């Protein structure tokens, strides 16, 4: 069992309050997943030509300044950074492959949580309440957020095994359930050039979507293809730079509830997580149909 | 009227009070999707839940009437023995699972596995039901005023299924059967009791073909 939540704002007036609305959604799902928690927040885009990189090192006194100085030398320009507990957010004018290579050489003990124009992923072991407080989720701003509270089944309780998983620019995925064909699929996807960093089944689903998106499919089409290729139990919530999607497997053992108003679309494993959202009394509430892709986008 | 506000009282306090009561009308405020509201009642209480209920609401109900003025989560009225459970909105999966008796009314839709392993309950769904509804049903009646999803009545034993709309597909050993006068009569009375204005003649009846392995007389010597 795990808990998943997602909040996609349609009304930009709420962007300053994303964290305030999202934090209680995550905290309420503690009962479904007390082992670890994580979230992806999508906020203001990096300047043209630059990318955002979310990094993690288990030591809270890690010397980020030294790493950033070495990175600046490598990319030949300034790298902005801010530290938040065990994580650091860097903004650099470079591309994803250059950055991955540089980090692998300079700091192999640092984990890349996400790379993209807007995404920032943070995750740690501990209860959702502890994770929310550690990272100051309530103060966060942005257009959409996706979160996960984990009760571990398929791999160890660790930061690396926590969700969300990101395997490509701005893409992230959270999962409630378990995949049964992840080992074979991981092997096949590695052959296609997708990198994996854990033995976790959910990372394979994220990698699968990255592969499909690289093939030129849209998010909806990629998920429809996943209905054929991903075997197991799942409710997925997916974030991209502009979009948000939800999919349940055709058997639909894993729960999901959705709410939509003029201001937002929200999903959660249980209604309890949605109960505090503004205007929930008059929201359209429904349970996503099995095997049906639901998606929204800010893109025109 | 007894009022319990779940913004100030705990679910355990609510349920303890309900279990101690021999009757009366109870109104539960601010349920906000909380789990296990009003389970195990065994006296003629009248309980109104003013909003959405979470998992396993009104489970094991005997004699009591539980009205949910919103949606209900997984396992509504699971293993109900008698009484009435009425949800004004939609119900999530496994509504009425294993229920032995009483009447469960769902004004909206019920999702997957409605009436799974039902053992004597009457379930009236005014909207549609999801896939695998009445899976392994053993006794009782499932009435669906809307449509039914895939594999309706899969591996069904003896429950009766009435569907007014489309059936996406029938499960293993579930077949359509004749609607006889006694079925129309029972439907008319049950629809009236459930305050549905649908006409019995618009429904079709489904049930067990009794062809699964365990029913074959040729296999009797195997046991």
Coordinates of C-alpha atoms in Angstrom, one line a residue:
Chain A
X1 CA 0.0 0.0 0.0
X2 CA 1.1 3.5 -0.8
X3 CA -0.5 6.9 -1.0
X4 CA -0.4 9.2 -4.0
X5 CA -1.6 12.7 -4.4
X6 CA -1.5 15.3 -7.2
X7 CA -2.6 18.9 -7.5
X8 CA -2.7 20.7 -10.9
X9 CA -3.7 24.3 -10.7
X10 CA -5.9 25.7 -13.5
X11 CA -6.3 29.1 -11.9
X12 CA -2.9 30.9 -11.6
X13 CA -4.2 32.9 -8.6
X14 CA -3.5 29.8 -6.5
X15 CA 0.2 29.4 -7.6
X16 CA 1.5 31.3 -4.5
X17 CA -0.5 28.8 -2.3
X18 CA 0.4 25.5 -4.0
X19 CA 2.5 24.3 -1.0
X20 CA -0.1 25.3 1.5
X21 CA -2.8 23.4 -0.4
X22 CA -0.6 20.4 -1.2
X23 CA 1.2 19.8 2.1
X24 CA -1.9 18.6 4.0
X25 CA -2.8 16.3 1.0
X26 CA 0.5 14.5 1.5
X27 CA 0.3 14.5 5.3
X28 CA -3.1 12.9 5.3
X29 CA -1.8 9.9 3.3
X30 CA 0.6 8.9 6.2
X31 CA -1.6 6.0 7.0
X32 CA -1.0 4.6 3.6
X33 CA 2.7 5.1 3.6
X34 CA 4.7 6.1 6.7
X35 CA 8.2 4.8 5.4
X36 CA 9.2 7.7 3.2
X37 CA 7.7 10.5 1.3
X38 CA 8.6 12.6 -1.7
X39 CA 7.1 15.1 -4.1
X40 CA 7.8 17.0 -7.3
X41 CA 6.9 20.7 -7.6
X42 CA 6.7 22.4 -10.9
X43 CA 7.3 26.2 -10.7
X44 CA 8.9 29.0 -12.6
X45 CA 10.9 27.9 -15.6
X46 CA 14.7 28.2 -15.6
X47 CA 16.0 31.1 -17.9
X48 CA 16.3 30.4 -21.6
X49 CA 19.1 27.9 -22.2
X50 CA 19.3 26.9 -18.5
X51 CA 18.1 23.9 -16.6
X52 CA 17.2 23.1 -13.0
X53 CA 18.8 20.2 -11.3
X54 CA 17.7 18.8 -7.9
X55 CA 20.5 17.0 -6.1
X56 CA 20.6 15.1 -2.8
X57 CA 23.3 14.0 -0.4
X58 CA 22.5 12.3 2.9
X59 CA 24.8 14.6 4.9
X60 CA 23.1 17.9 5.9
X61 CA 26.5 19.6 6.1
X62 CA 27.6 18.5 2.6
X63 CA 29.9 21.1 0.9
X64 CA 27.6 22.2 -2.0
X65 CA 29.7 25.3 -2.5
X66 CA 32.7 23.3 -3.5
X67 CA 30.7 21.1 -5.8
X68 CA 29.1 24.1 -7.5
X69 CA 32.5 25.8 -7.9
X70 CA 33.8 22.7 -9.7
X71 CA 30.6 22.5 -11.8
X72 CA 31.0 26.2 -12.8
X73 CA 34.4 25.5 -14.1
X74 CA 33.1 22.5 -16.0
X75 CA 30.2 24.3 -17.7
X76 CA 32.1 27.5 -18.1
X77 CA 29.6 29.8 -16.5
X78 CA 27.8 30.7 -13.3
X79 CA 25.7 28.0 -11.5
X80 CA 23.1 29.4 -9.1
X81 CA 22.2 27.2 -6.1
X82 CA 20.1 27.0 -3.0
X83 CA 20.2 24.4 -0.2
X84 CA 17.2 22.8 1.4
X85 CA 18.1 20.2 4.0
X86 CA 19.7 17.3 2.3
X87 CA 18.8 18.7 -1.2
X88 CA 20.2 21.4 -3.3
X89 CA 18.6 23.1 -6.4
X90 CA 21.0 24.2 -9.1
X91 CA 20.3 26.3 -12.1
X92 CA 22.9 26.1 -14.8
X93 CA 23.2 27.0 -18.5
X94 CA 24.1 23.6 -19.8
X95 CA 22.4 20.5 -21.1
X96 CA 21.3 17.2 -19.4
X97 CA 24.1 14.9 -20.8
X98 CA 26.9 17.3 -20.0
X99 CA 25.6 17.8 -16.5
X100 CA 25.1 14.1 -15.8
X101 CA 28.6 13.3 -17.0
X102 CA 30.1 16.1 -14.9
X103 CA 28.2 15.1 -11.7
X104 CA 29.2 11.4 -12.2
X105 CA 32.9 12.4 -12.2
X106 CA 32.8 15.2 -9.7
X107 CA 30.4 13.8 -7.1
X108 CA 29.5 10.2 -7.6
X109 CA 28.0 10.1 -4.1
X110 CA 25.5 12.9 -5.0
X111 CA 22.1 11.7 -6.3
X112 CA 20.3 13.4 -9.1
X113 CA 16.7 13.7 -8.1
X114 CA 15.4 15.5 -11.2
X115 CA 16.5 17.6 -14.2
X116 CA 14.3 19.8 -16.2
X117 CA 13.1 23.3 -17.0
X118 CA 10.5 23.5 -14.1
X119 CA 10.7 20.3 -12.0
X120 CA 12.1 20.0 -8.6
X121 CA 11.9 16.6 -6.8
X122 CA 12.6 16.2 -3.1
X123 CA 12.3 12.9 -1.2
X124 CA 13.5 11.3 2.1
X125 CA 12.7 8.5 4.5
X126 CA 10.5 9.4 7.4
X127 CA 6.8 10.1 7.8
X128 CA 5.1 12.5 5.4
X129 CA 4.8 15.0 8.2
X130 CA 8.5 14.9 8.8
X131 CA 9.3 15.3 5.1
X132 CA 6.8 18.2 4.8
X133 CA 8.5 20.0 7.7
X134 CA 12.0 19.2 6.6
X135 CA 11.6 20.8 3.2
X136 CA 9.1 23.5 4.1
X137 CA 6.5 22.3 1.6
X138 CA 3.9 24.7 2.9
X139 CA 5.9 27.7 1.6
X140 CA 6.4 26.3 -1.9
X141 CA 4.9 27.9 -5.0
X142 CA 4.2 26.5 -8.5
X143 CA 1.7 25.3 -11.1
X144 CA 1.4 21.6 -10.1
X145 CA 2.7 19.1 -7.6
X146 CA 2.7 15.3 -7.3
X147 CA 3.5 13.4 -4.1
X148 CA 3.9 10.0 -2.7
X149 CA 3.9 8.4 0.7
X150 CA 5.5 5.0 0.6
X151 CA 4.8 1.7 2.3
X152 CA 7.7 -0.3 0.8
X153 CA 7.1 -3.6 -0.9
X154 CA 9.3 -4.1 -3.9
X155 CA 12.6 -2.6 -2.7
X156 CA 14.2 -1.3 0.5
X157 CA 13.2 1.8 2.5
X158 CA 15.7 4.3 1.3
X159 CA 15.8 7.7 -0.2
X160 CA 16.7 6.2 -3.6
X161 CA 13.7 3.8 -3.4
X162 CA 11.3 6.7 -2.6
X163 CA 9.0 8.2 -5.1
X164 CA 8.7 10.3 -7.3
X165 CA 10.9 8.8 -9.9
X166 CA 12.3 11.0 -12.7
X167 CA 14.1 9.4 -15.7
X168 CA 14.0 12.3 -18.2
X169 CA 13.6 16.1 -18.5
X170 CA 10.7 17.3 -16.3
X171 CA 9.0 13.9 -16.2
X172 CA 8.1 12.3 -12.9
X173 CA 5.9 9.4 -11.9
X174 CA 4.4 8.2 -8.6
X175 CA 2.9 4.8 -8.2
X176 CA 0.7 2.8 -5.9
X177 CA 0.9 -0.9 -6.7
X178 CA 3.5 -3.2 -8.0
X179 CA 4.7 -4.2 -11.5
X180 CA 5.4 -7.8 -12.3
X181 CA 7.4 -7.5 -15.5
X182 CA 9.8 -4.7 -14.5
X183 CA 13.0 -6.8 -14.7
X184 CA 12.5 -7.8 -18.3
X185 CA 11.3 -4.3 -19.2
X186 CA 14.3 -2.7 -17.5
X187 CA 16.6 -4.9 -19.5
X188 CA 14.8 -3.9 -22.8
X189 CA 14.8 -0.2 -21.9
X190 CA 18.5 -0.2 -21.0
X191 CA 19.1 -1.4 -24.5
X192 CA 17.1 1.6 -25.7
X193 CA 19.4 3.9 -23.8
X194 CA 17.3 4.6 -20.7
X195 CA 19.4 4.8 -17.5
X196 CA 18.2 3.2 -14.3
X197 CA 19.7 3.8 -10.8
X198 CA 17.7 1.5 -8.6
X199 CA 16.0 -2.0 -8.6
X200 CA 12.7 -0.3 -8.1
X201 CA 9.7 -1.3 -10.2
X202 CA 8.3 2.2 -10.4
X203 CA 11.5 3.6 -11.9
X204 CA 10.9 1.2 -14.8
X205 CA 7.5 2.7 -15.4
X206 CA 9.0 6.2 -15.4
X207 CA 11.8 5.0 -17.8
X208 CA 9.2 3.5 -20.0
X209 CA 7.3 6.8 -20.3
X210 CA 10.6 8.6 -21.0
X211 CA 11.3 6.2 -23.8
X212 CA 7.8 6.6 -25.3
X213 CA 8.0 10.4 -25.1
X214 CA 11.4 10.3 -26.8
X215 CA 9.8 8.4 -29.6
X216 CA 7.5 11.4 -30.1
X217 CA 4.4 10.2 -28.4
X218 CA 2.3 12.6 -26.3
X219 CA 1.8 11.9 -22.6
X220 CA -1.6 10.4 -23.2
X221 CA -0.4 8.2 -26.0
X222 CA 2.6 7.0 -24.0
X223 CA 0.3 6.0 -21.1
X224 CA -2.1 4.2 -23.5
X225 CA 0.9 2.2 -24.9
X226 CA 1.8 1.5 -21.2
X227 CA -1.6 -0.3 -20.8
X228 CA -0.2 -3.0 -23.1
X229 CA 3.4 -3.1 -21.9
X230 CA 3.2 -2.6 -18.1
X231 CA 2.0 -5.7 -16.3
X232 CA 0.9 -5.4 -12.7
X233 CA -1.2 -3.3 -10.3
X234 CA -0.9 0.4 -10.6
X235 CA -2.5 3.7 -10.1
X236 CA 0.0 6.3 -11.6
X237 CA 0.1 10.0 -11.3
X238 CA 2.5 11.6 -13.8
X239 CA 3.8 15.1 -14.2
X240 CA 5.5 16.8 -17.1
X241 CA 6.6 20.4 -17.6
X242 CA 3.1 21.4 -18.7
X243 CA 0.9 18.4 -17.9
X244 CA -0.5 16.1 -15.4
X245 CA -2.0 12.6 -15.9
X246 CA -3.6 9.8 -14.0
X247 CA -4.0 6.1 -15.0
X248 CA -5.2 3.0 -13.3
X249 CA -4.6 -0.5 -14.5
X250 CA -7.6 -2.3 -16.1
X251 CA -8.3 -4.4 -12.9
X252 CA -8.2 -1.2 -10.8
X253 CA -7.5 -2.7 -7.4
X254 CA -5.5 0.4 -6.3
X255 CA -7.7 3.3 -5.3
X256 CA -8.0 6.8 -6.7
X257 CA -10.4 9.7 -6.4
X258 CA -10.4 12.8 -8.5
X259 CA -11.8 16.3 -7.9
X260 CA -12.1 19.1 -10.4
X261 CA -13.2 22.7 -10.0
X262 CA -12.7 25.8 -12.2
X263 CA -9.5 26.3 -10.1
X264 CA -7.8 22.9 -10.0
X265 CA -7.7 19.2 -10.7
X266 CA -6.7 17.1 -7.8
X267 CA -6.2 13.4 -7.3
X268 CA -5.5 11.2 -4.3
X269 CA -5.6 7.6 -3.2
X270 CA -8.4 8.5 -0.8
X271 CA -11.0 11.3 -0.6
X272 CA -9.6 12.3 2.9
X273 CA -6.7 13.9 1.2
X274 CA -9.0 16.1 -0.9
X275 CA -11.3 17.1 1.9
X276 CA -9.4 20.3 2.8
X277 CA -9.2 21.8 -0.7
X278 CA -11.1 25.1 -1.4
X279 CA -14.5 24.6 -2.9
X280 CA -14.3 20.8 -2.5
X281 CA -18.0 20.8 -1.5
X282 CA -19.0 21.7 -5.1
X283 CA -16.2 20.0 -6.9
X284 CA -16.9 17.3 -9.5
X285 CA -15.8 14.2 -7.7
X286 CA -15.2 10.8 -9.5
X287 CA -13.3 7.6 -9.4
X288 CA -11.0 7.3 -12.5
X289 CA -12.3 4.4 -14.7
X290 CA -10.0 1.4 -15.0
X291 CA -7.6 1.6 -18.0
X292 CA -8.6 5.2 -18.9
X293 CA -6.0 8.0 -19.2
X294 CA -7.0 11.3 -17.7
X295 CA -4.8 14.2 -18.6
X296 CA -4.6 18.0 -18.3
X297 CA -2.1 20.5 -19.7
X298 CA -1.1 24.1 -19.4
X299 CA 0.2 24.1 -22.9
X300 CA -2.0 25.9 -25.4
Chain B
X1 CA -31.4 14.0 17.7
X2 CA -27.8 13.2 18.8
X3 CA -25.2 15.2 16.9
X4 CA -21.5 14.1 16.7
X5 CA -19.1 16.5 15.0
X6 CA -16.0 14.7 13.7
X7 CA -14.1 18.0 13.7
X8 CA -14.1 17.7 17.5
X9 CA -14.9 14.1 18.3
X10 CA -12.9 11.1 17.1
X11 CA -14.3 8.2 15.0
X12 CA -13.7 5.9 18.0
X13 CA -15.9 8.2 20.2
X14 CA -18.6 8.2 17.6
X15 CA -18.6 4.5 17.2
X16 CA -18.5 3.8 20.9
X17 CA -21.5 6.1 21.4
X18 CA -23.4 4.3 18.5
X19 CA -22.6 0.9 19.9
X20 CA -23.8 1.9 23.4
X21 CA -27.2 3.2 22.0
X22 CA -30.3 1.1 21.7
X23 CA -31.9 3.4 19.2
X24 CA -32.5 7.0 18.3
X25 CA -31.5 9.3 15.5
X26 CA -27.8 10.3 15.1
X27 CA -26.3 12.9 12.8
X28 CA -22.6 12.8 12.0
X29 CA -21.1 16.1 10.9
X30 CA -17.8 16.7 9.0
X31 CA -17.1 13.1 8.1
X32 CA -14.6 14.3 5.4
X33 CA -14.0 10.8 4.1
X34 CA -13.1 9.2 7.4
X35 CA -12.9 5.4 7.4
X36 CA -14.9 2.9 9.4
X37 CA -17.9 5.1 10.3
X38 CA -20.8 3.4 12.0
X39 CA -19.6 -0.2 11.6
X40 CA -21.1 -3.2 13.6
X41 CA -24.4 -1.5 14.6
X42 CA -26.8 -4.1 16.0
X43 CA -29.8 -2.0 17.1
X44 CA -32.5 0.0 15.2
X45 CA -30.5 3.2 15.1
X46 CA -31.1 5.9 12.4
X47 CA -27.7 7.3 11.5
X48 CA -27.2 10.2 9.0
X49 CA -23.7 10.9 7.8
X50 CA -23.6 14.5 6.5
X51 CA -21.0 14.2 3.8
X52 CA -18.6 11.7 2.2
X53 CA -17.6 8.5 4.0
X54 CA -14.4 6.6 3.7
X55 CA -13.7 2.9 3.6
X56 CA -15.9 0.3 5.3
X57 CA -18.8 2.5 6.3
X58 CA -21.7 0.7 7.9
X59 CA -20.0 -2.7 7.8
X60 CA -21.6 -5.7 9.4
X61 CA -24.8 -3.7 9.9
X62 CA -27.7 -5.3 11.7
X63 CA -31.1 -3.6 12.1
X64 CA -29.8 0.0 11.8
X65 CA -30.5 2.5 9.0
X66 CA -27.4 4.3 7.8
X67 CA -27.9 7.2 5.3
X68 CA -24.7 8.7 3.7
X69 CA -25.4 12.1 2.2
X70 CA -22.4 11.9 -0.1
X71 CA -20.1 9.3 -1.6
X72 CA -18.8 6.2 0.1
X73 CA -15.4 4.6 -0.2
X74 CA -14.3 1.0 -0.6
X75 CA -16.3 -1.7 1.2
X76 CA -19.6 0.1 1.9
X77 CA -22.0 -2.1 4.0
X78 CA -19.5 -5.0 3.8
X79 CA -21.0 -8.1 5.4
X80 CA -24.3 -6.4 6.2
X81 CA -26.7 -8.7 7.9
X82 CA -29.9 -6.7 7.9
X83 CA -31.2 -3.1 8.0
X84 CA -30.8 -0.4 5.4
X85 CA -27.7 1.4 4.1
X86 CA -28.5 4.2 1.6
X87 CA -25.8 6.3 -0.1
X88 CA -27.0 9.4 -1.9
X89 CA -23.9 9.7 -4.0
X90 CA -21.6 7.1 -5.5
X91 CA -20.0 4.1 -3.9
X92 CA -16.4 2.9 -4.5
X93 CA -15.4 -0.7 -5.1
X94 CA -16.8 -3.8 -3.3
X95 CA -20.0 -2.2 -2.1
X96 CA -22.1 -4.8 -0.3
X97 CA -19.3 -7.4 -0.4
X98 CA -20.3 -10.7 1.3
X99 CA -23.4 -9.1 2.7
X100 CA -26.0 -11.6 4.0
X101 CA -29.1 -9.5 4.2
X102 CA -30.8 -6.1 4.4
X103 CA -31.1 -3.5 1.6
X104 CA -28.3 -1.4 0.2
X105 CA -29.4 1.5 -2.0
X106 CA -26.8 3.4 -4.0
X107 CA -28.4 6.5 -5.7
X108 CA -25.3 7.1 -8.0
X109 CA -22.9 4.6 -9.5
X110 CA -21.0 1.8 -7.8
X111 CA -17.5 1.0 -9.1
X112 CA -15.9 -2.4 -9.5
X113 CA -16.9 -5.6 -7.7
X114 CA -20.2 -4.4 -6.4
X115 CA -21.8 -7.2 -4.5
X116 CA -18.7 -9.4 -4.7
X117 CA -19.5 -12.7 -3.0
X118 CA -23.0 -11.5 -1.9
X119 CA -24.7 -13.9 0.3
X120 CA -28.3 -12.7 0.5
X121 CA -28.3 -8.9 0.5
X122 CA -30.5 -6.9 -1.9
X123 CA -28.5 -4.2 -3.7
X124 CA -30.2 -1.5 -5.8
X125 CA -27.8 0.7 -7.8
X126 CA -29.7 3.6 -9.5
X127 CA -26.6 4.3 -11.7
X128 CA -24.2 1.9 -13.2
X129 CA -21.8 -0.7 -11.7
X130 CA -18.2 -1.4 -12.6
X131 CA -16.5 -4.6 -13.7
X132 CA -16.7 -8.0 -11.9
X133 CA -19.9 -7.0 -10.1
X134 CA -21.6 -9.9 -8.2
X135 CA -18.4 -12.0 -8.7
X136 CA -19.0 -15.3 -6.9
X137 CA -22.4 -14.2 -5.8
X138 CA -24.1 -16.8 -3.7
X139 CA -27.5 -15.4 -2.8
X140 CA -29.5 -12.2 -2.9
X141 CA -30.3 -9.8 -5.7
X142 CA -28.4 -7.1 -7.5
X143 CA -30.5 -4.5 -9.3
X144 CA -28.7 -2.1 -11.7
X145 CA -30.8 0.6 -13.2
X146 CA -27.9 1.7 -15.5
X147 CA -25.2 -0.3 -17.2
X148 CA -22.9 -3.1 -15.9
X149 CA -19.2 -3.3 -16.6
X150 CA -17.2 -6.3 -17.8
X151 CA -17.5 -9.8 -16.4
X152 CA -20.8 -9.3 -14.7
X153 CA -21.6 -12.3 -12.4
X154 CA -18.3 -14.1 -13.0
X155 CA -18.3 -17.5 -11.3
X156 CA -21.8 -16.8 -9.9
X157 CA -23.5 -19.4 -7.7
X158 CA -27.2 -18.5 -7.1
X159 CA -27.7 -14.7 -6.8
X160 CA -30.1 -13.0 -9.2
X161 CA -28.9 -10.1 -11.2
X162 CA -31.3 -7.5 -12.9
X163 CA -29.8 -4.9 -15.3
X164 CA -31.8 -2.3 -17.1
X165 CA -29.0 -0.9 -19.4
X166 CA -26.1 -2.5 -21.3
X167 CA -24.0 -5.3 -19.9
X168 CA -20.4 -4.9 -21.2
X169 CA -19.8 -8.6 -20.9
X170 CA -21.0 -11.6 -18.8
X171 CA -18.4 -13.4 -16.7
X172 CA -17.8 -17.1 -16.7
X173 CA -20.9 -19.2 -16.1
X174 CA -23.2 -16.2 -16.1
X175 CA -26.1 -16.2 -18.6
X176 CA -29.2 -14.3 -19.3
X177 CA -32.4 -15.9 -18.0
X178 CA -36.2 -15.5 -18.6
X179 CA -37.9 -12.8 -16.6
X180 CA -40.8 -14.6 -15.0
X181 CA -43.9 -13.0 -13.3
X182 CA -42.4 -13.6 -9.8
X183 CA -39.3 -11.7 -10.8
X184 CA -41.3 -8.7 -12.2
X185 CA -43.3 -8.7 -9.0
X186 CA -40.2 -8.8 -6.8
X187 CA -38.6 -6.0 -8.8
X188 CA -41.7 -3.8 -8.7
X189 CA -41.8 -4.0 -4.9
X190 CA -38.0 -3.5 -4.5
X191 CA -37.8 -0.6 -6.9
X192 CA -40.7 1.1 -5.1
X193 CA -39.0 0.5 -1.7
X194 CA -35.8 2.0 -3.1
X195 CA -37.7 5.0 -4.5
X196 CA -36.7 4.3 -8.1
X197 CA -39.2 5.1 -10.8
X198 CA -37.7 2.7 -13.3
X199 CA -40.1 0.0 -14.8
X200 CA -39.5 -3.7 -14.0
X201 CA -40.3 -4.6 -17.6
X202 CA -37.2 -2.6 -18.8
X203 CA -34.8 -5.0 -16.9
X204 CA -33.2 -8.2 -18.0
X205 CA -32.3 -11.0 -15.7
X206 CA -29.0 -12.8 -15.4
X207 CA -27.8 -15.7 -13.3
X208 CA -25.8 -18.8 -13.0
X209 CA -25.7 -21.4 -15.8
X210 CA -24.6 -23.9 -13.1
X211 CA -22.0 -25.3 -15.4
X212 CA -18.8 -24.7 -13.4
X213 CA -16.8 -27.7 -12.3
X214 CA -18.2 -28.0 -8.8
X215 CA -21.7 -28.3 -10.1
X216 CA -21.1 -31.2 -12.5
X217 CA -22.6 -34.4 -11.3
X218 CA -19.9 -36.3 -13.2
X219 CA -17.4 -34.9 -10.8
X220 CA -19.3 -35.9 -7.6
X221 CA -17.1 -39.0 -7.1
X222 CA -14.0 -36.7 -6.9
X223 CA -14.9 -35.5 -3.5

